[in-house]
PDB file of C-alpha atoms in Angstrom:
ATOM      1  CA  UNK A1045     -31.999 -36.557-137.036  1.00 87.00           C
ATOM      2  CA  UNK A1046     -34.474 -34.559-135.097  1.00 93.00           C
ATOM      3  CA  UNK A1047     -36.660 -37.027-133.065  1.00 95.00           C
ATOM      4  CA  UNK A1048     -39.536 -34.583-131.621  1.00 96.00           C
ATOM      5  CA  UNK A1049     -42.881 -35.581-131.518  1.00 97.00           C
ATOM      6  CA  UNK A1050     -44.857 -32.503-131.743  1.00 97.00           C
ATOM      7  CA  UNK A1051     -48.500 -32.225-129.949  1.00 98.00           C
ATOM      8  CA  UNK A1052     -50.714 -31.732-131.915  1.00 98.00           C
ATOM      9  CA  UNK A1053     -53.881 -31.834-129.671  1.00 98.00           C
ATOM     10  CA  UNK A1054     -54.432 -32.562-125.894  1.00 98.00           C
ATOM     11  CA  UNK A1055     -57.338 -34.335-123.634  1.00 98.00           C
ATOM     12  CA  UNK A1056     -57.179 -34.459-119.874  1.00 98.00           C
ATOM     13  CA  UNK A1057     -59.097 -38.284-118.970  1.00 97.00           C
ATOM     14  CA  UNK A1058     -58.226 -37.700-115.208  1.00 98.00           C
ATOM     15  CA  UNK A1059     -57.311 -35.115-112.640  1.00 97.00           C
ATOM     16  CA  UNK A1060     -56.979 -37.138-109.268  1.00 96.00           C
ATOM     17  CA  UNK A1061     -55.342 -36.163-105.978  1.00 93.00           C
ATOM     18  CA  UNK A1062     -52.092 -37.504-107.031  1.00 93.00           C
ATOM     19  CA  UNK A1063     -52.089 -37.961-110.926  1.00 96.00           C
ATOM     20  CA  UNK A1064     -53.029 -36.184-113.732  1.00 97.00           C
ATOM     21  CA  UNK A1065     -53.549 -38.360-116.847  1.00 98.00           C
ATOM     22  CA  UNK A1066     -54.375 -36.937-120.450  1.00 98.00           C
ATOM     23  CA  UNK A1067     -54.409 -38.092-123.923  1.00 98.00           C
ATOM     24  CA  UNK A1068     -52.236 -36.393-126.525  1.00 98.00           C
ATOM     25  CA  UNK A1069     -51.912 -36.291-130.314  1.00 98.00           C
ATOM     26  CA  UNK A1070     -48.750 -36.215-131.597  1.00 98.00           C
ATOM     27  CA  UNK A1071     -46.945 -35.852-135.095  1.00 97.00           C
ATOM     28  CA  UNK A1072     -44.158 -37.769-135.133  1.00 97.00           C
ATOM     29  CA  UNK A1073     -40.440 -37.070-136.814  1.00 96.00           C
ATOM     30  CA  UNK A1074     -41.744 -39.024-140.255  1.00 96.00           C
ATOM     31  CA  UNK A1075     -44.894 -36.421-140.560  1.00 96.00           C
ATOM     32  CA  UNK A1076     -47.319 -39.886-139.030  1.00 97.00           C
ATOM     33  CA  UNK A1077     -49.227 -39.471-135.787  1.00 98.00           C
ATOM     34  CA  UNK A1078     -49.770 -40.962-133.029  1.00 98.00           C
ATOM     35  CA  UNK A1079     -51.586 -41.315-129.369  1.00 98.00           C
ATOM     36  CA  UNK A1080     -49.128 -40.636-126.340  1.00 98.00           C
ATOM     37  CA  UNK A1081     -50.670 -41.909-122.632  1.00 97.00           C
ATOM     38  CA  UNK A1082     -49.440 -39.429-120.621  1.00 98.00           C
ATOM     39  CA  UNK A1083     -49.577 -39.408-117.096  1.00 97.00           C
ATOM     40  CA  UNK A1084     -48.662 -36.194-115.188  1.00 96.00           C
ATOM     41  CA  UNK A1085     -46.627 -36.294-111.013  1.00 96.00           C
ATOM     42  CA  UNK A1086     -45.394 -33.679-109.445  1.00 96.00           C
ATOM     43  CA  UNK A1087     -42.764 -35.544-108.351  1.00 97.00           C
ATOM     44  CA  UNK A1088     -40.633 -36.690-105.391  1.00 98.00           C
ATOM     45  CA  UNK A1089     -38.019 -36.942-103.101  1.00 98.00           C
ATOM     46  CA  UNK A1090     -36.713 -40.204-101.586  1.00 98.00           C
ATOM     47  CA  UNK A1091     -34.129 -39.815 -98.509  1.00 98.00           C
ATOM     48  CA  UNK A1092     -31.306 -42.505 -97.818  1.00 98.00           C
ATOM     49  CA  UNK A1093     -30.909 -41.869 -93.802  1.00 98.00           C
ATOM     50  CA  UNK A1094     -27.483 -43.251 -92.533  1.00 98.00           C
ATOM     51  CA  UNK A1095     -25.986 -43.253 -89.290  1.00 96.00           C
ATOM     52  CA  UNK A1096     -22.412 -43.285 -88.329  1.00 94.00           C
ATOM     53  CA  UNK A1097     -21.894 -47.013 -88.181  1.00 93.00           C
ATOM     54  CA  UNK A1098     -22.870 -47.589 -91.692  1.00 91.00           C
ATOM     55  CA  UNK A1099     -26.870 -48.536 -90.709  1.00 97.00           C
ATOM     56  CA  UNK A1100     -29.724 -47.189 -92.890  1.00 98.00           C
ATOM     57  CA  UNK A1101     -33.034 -45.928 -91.738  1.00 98.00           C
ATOM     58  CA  UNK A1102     -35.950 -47.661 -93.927  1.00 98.00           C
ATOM     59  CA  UNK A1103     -39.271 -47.920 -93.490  1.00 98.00           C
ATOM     60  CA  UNK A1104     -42.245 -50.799 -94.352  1.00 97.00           C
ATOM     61  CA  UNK A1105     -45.123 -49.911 -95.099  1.00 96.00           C
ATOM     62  CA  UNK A1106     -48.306 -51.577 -97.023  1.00 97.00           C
ATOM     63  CA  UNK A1107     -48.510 -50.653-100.629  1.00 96.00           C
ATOM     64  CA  UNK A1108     -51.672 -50.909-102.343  1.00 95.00           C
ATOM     65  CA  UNK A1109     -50.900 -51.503-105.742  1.00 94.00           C
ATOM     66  CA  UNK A1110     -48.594 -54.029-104.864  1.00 95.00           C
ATOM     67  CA  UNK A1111     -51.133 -55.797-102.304  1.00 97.00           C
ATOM     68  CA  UNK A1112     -48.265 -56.180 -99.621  1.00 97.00           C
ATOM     69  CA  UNK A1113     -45.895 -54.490 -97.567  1.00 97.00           C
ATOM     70  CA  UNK A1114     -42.744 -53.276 -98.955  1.00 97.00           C
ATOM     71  CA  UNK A1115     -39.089 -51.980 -97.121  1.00 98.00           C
ATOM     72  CA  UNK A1116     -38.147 -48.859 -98.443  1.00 98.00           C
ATOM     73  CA  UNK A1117     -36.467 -45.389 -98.108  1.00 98.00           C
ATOM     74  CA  UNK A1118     -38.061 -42.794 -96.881  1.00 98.00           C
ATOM     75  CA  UNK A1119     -39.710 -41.089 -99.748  1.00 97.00           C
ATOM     76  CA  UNK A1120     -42.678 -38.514-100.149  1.00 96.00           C
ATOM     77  CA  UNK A1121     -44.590 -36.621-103.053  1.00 96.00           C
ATOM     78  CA  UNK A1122     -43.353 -33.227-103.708  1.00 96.00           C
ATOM     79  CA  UNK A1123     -46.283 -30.750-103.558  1.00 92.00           C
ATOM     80  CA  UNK A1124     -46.737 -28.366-107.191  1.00 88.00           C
ATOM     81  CA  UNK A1125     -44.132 -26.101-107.363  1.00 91.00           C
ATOM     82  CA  UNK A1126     -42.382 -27.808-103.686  1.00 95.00           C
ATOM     83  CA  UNK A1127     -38.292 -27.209-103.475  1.00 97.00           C
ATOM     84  CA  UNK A1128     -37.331 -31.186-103.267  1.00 98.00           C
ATOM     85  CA  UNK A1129     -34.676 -30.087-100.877  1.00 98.00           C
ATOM     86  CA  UNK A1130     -37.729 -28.987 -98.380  1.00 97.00           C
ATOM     87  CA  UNK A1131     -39.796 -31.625 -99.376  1.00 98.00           C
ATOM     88  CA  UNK A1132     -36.917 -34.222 -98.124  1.00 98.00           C
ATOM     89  CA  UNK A1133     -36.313 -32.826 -95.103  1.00 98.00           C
ATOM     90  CA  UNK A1134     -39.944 -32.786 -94.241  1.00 96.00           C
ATOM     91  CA  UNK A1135     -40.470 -36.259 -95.532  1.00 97.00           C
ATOM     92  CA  UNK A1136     -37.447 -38.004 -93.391  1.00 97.00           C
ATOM     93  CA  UNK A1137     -38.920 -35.843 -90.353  1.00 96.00           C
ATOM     94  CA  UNK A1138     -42.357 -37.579 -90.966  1.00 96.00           C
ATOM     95  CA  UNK A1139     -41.490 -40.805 -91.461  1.00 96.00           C
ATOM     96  CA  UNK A1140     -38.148 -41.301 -89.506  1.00 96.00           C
ATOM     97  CA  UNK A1141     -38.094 -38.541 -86.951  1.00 96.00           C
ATOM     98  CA  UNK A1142     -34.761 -37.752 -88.061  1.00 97.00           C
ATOM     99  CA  UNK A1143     -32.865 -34.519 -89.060  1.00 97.00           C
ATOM    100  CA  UNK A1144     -29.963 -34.631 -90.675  1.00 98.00           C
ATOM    101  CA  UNK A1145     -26.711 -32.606 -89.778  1.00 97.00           C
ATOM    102  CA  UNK A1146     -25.658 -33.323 -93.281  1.00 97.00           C
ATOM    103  CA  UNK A1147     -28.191 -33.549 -96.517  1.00 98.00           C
ATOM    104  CA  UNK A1148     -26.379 -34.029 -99.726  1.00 98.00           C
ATOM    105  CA  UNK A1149     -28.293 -33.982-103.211  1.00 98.00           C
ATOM    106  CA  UNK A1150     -26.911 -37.523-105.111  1.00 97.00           C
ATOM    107  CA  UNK A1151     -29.220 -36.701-108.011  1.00 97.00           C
ATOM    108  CA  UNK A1152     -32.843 -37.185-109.893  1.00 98.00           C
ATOM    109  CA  UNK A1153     -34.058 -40.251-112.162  1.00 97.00           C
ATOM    110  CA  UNK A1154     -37.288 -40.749-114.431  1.00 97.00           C
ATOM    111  CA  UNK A1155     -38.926 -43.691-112.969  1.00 96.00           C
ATOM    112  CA  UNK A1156     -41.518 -44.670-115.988  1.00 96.00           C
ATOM    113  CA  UNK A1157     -40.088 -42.165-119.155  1.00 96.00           C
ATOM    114  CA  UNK A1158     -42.544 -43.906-121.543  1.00 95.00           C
ATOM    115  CA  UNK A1159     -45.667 -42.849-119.945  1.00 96.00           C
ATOM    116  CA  UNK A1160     -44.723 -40.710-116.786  1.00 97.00           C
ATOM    117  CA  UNK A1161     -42.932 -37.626-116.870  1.00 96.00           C
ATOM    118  CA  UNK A1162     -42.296 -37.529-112.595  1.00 97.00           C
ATOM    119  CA  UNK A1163     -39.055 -37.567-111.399  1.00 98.00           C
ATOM    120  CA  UNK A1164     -37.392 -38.699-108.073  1.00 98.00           C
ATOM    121  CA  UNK A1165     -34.615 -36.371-106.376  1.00 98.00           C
ATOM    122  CA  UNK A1166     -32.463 -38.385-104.175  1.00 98.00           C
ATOM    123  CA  UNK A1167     -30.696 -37.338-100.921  1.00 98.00           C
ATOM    124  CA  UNK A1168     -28.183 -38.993 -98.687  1.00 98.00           C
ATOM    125  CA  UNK A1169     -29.084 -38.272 -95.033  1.00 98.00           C
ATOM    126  CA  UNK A1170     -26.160 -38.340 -92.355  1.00 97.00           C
ATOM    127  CA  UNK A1171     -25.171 -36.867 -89.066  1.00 97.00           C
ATOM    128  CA  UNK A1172     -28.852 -38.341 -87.911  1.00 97.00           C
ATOM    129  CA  UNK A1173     -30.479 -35.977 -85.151  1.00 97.00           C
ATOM    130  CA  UNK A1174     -33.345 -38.498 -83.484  1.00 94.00           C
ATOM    131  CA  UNK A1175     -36.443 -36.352 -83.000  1.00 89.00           C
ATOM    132  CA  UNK A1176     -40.277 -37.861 -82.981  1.00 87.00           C
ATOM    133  CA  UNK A1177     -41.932 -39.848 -86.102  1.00 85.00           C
ATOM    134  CA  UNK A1178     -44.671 -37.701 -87.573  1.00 87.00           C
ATOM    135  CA  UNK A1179     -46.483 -39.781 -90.370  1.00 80.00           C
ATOM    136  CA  UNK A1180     -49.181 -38.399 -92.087  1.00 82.00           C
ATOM    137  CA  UNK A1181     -52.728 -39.355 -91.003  1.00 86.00           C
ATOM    138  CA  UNK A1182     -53.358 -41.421 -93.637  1.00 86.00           C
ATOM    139  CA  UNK A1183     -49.756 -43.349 -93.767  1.00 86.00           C
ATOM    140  CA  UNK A1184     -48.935 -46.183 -91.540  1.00 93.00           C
ATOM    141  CA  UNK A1185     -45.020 -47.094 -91.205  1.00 94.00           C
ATOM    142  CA  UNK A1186     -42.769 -48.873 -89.182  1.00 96.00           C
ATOM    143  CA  UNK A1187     -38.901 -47.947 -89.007  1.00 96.00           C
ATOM    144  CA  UNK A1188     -35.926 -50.183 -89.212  1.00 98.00           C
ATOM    145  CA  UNK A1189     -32.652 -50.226 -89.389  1.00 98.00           C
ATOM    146  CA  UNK A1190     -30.561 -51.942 -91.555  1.00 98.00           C
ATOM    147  CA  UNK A1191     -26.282 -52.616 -91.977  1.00 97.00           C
ATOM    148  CA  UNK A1192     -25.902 -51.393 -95.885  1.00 97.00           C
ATOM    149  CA  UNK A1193     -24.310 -54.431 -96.656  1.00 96.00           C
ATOM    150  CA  UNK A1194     -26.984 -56.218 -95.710  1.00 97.00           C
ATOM    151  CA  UNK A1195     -29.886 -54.039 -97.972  1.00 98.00           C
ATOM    152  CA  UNK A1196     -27.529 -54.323-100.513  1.00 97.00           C
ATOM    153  CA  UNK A1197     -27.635 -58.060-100.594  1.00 98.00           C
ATOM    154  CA  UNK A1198     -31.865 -57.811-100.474  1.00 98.00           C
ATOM    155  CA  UNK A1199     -31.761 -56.323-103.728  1.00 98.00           C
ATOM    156  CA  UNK A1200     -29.498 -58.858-105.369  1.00 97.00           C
ATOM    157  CA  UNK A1201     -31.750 -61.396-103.653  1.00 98.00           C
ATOM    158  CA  UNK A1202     -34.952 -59.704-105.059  1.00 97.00           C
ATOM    159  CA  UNK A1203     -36.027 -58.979-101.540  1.00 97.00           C
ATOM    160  CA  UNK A1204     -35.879 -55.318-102.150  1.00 98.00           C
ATOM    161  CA  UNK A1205     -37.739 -54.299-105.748  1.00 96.00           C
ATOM    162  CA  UNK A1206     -38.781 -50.314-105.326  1.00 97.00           C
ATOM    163  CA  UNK A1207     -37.340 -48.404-108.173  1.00 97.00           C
ATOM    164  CA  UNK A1208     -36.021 -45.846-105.624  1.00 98.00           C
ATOM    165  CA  UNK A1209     -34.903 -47.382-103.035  1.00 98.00           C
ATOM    166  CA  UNK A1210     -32.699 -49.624-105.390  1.00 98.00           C
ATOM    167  CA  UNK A1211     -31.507 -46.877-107.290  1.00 98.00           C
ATOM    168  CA  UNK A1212     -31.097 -44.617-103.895  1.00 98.00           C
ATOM    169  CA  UNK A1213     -28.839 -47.100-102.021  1.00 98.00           C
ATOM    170  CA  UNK A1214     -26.863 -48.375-104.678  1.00 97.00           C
ATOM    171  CA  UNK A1215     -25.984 -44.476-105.294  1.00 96.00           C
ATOM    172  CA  UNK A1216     -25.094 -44.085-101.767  1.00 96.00           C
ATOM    173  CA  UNK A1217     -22.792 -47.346-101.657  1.00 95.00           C
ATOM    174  CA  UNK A1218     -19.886 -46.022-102.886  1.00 90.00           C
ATOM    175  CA  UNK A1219     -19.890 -42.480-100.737  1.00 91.00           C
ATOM    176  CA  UNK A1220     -20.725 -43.936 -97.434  1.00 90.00           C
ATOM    177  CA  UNK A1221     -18.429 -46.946 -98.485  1.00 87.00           C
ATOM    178  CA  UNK A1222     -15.854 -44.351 -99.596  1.00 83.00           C
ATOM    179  CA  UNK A1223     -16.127 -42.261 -95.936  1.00 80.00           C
ATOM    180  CA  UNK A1224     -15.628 -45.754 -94.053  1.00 70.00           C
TER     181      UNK A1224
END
């Protein structure tokens, strides 16, 4: 059974600094239509950073939405038509000061299919090179550092709710676990 919606017609309601949100028609796979929310990201990368004694590199930050501070991994917005790869490295430079000797690609998820089409590209961070933090102007951050065992039990607790950084670290578990 062929389960495309076709669009039949388009409407951009927003163009923002960050989103893109529009309005589409679409016929559905029974000939019917329908309205479709859609709200367009460019994307982004999150970064798990890990050091050689099994510690992770998060920040906290205040997030808006939310209306409180969160602990997460470091994570950034790709820029239109950004490599992710680049975009990582940049954004664990900003926020951690780290480089990485070693930057391995664990994958991409879709954090909000029904409405969003962005996707987050996730990278494991290791042989940690301190350098200086860099944060953008406008992004205020502290860094700490965390035993994986110990984030890992946050998120079972609730402690830790970011898509990403849930997703991220549980997909890092097993290779860091794995590598002793």
């Amino acid at each position: 059974m062929d389960m495309t919606e076709k669009t039949i017609s388009s409407e951009e309601i927003f163009d923002g600094r960050v989103i893109r949100v529009k309005r589409d028609t679409v016929e559905l796979p029974n000939g019917n239509r329908s309205t479709r929310e859609v709200v367009e990201h460019p994307g982004g990368v999150a970064v798990i950073p890990a050091d050689a004694e099994g510690n992770i590199y998060m920040v906290r930050q205040y997030r808006y939405p939310l209306g409180r501070l969160c602990l997460e991994i470091p994570a950034g917005k790709l820029n239109y038509g950004e490599d992710h790869r680049e975009c990582g490295l940049r954004e664990l430079s900003e926020e951690t000061g780290y480089e990485p000797g070693k930057f391995e690609y664990l994958g991409v998820f879709c954090p909000s299919p029904g409405f969003c089409q962005e996707l987050i590209h996730i990278y494991l961070a290791t042989e940690l090179r301190q350098g200086k933090i860099h944060p953008d102007e406008d992004e205020f951050l502290e860094v700490e550092k965390y035993p994986l065992a110990e984030l890992i039990q946050m998120i079972h607790e609730g402690k830790i709710q970011d898509g990403k950084t849930v997703i991220g670290l549980l997909l890092a578990k097993d290779i860091l676990r794995d590598r002793g």
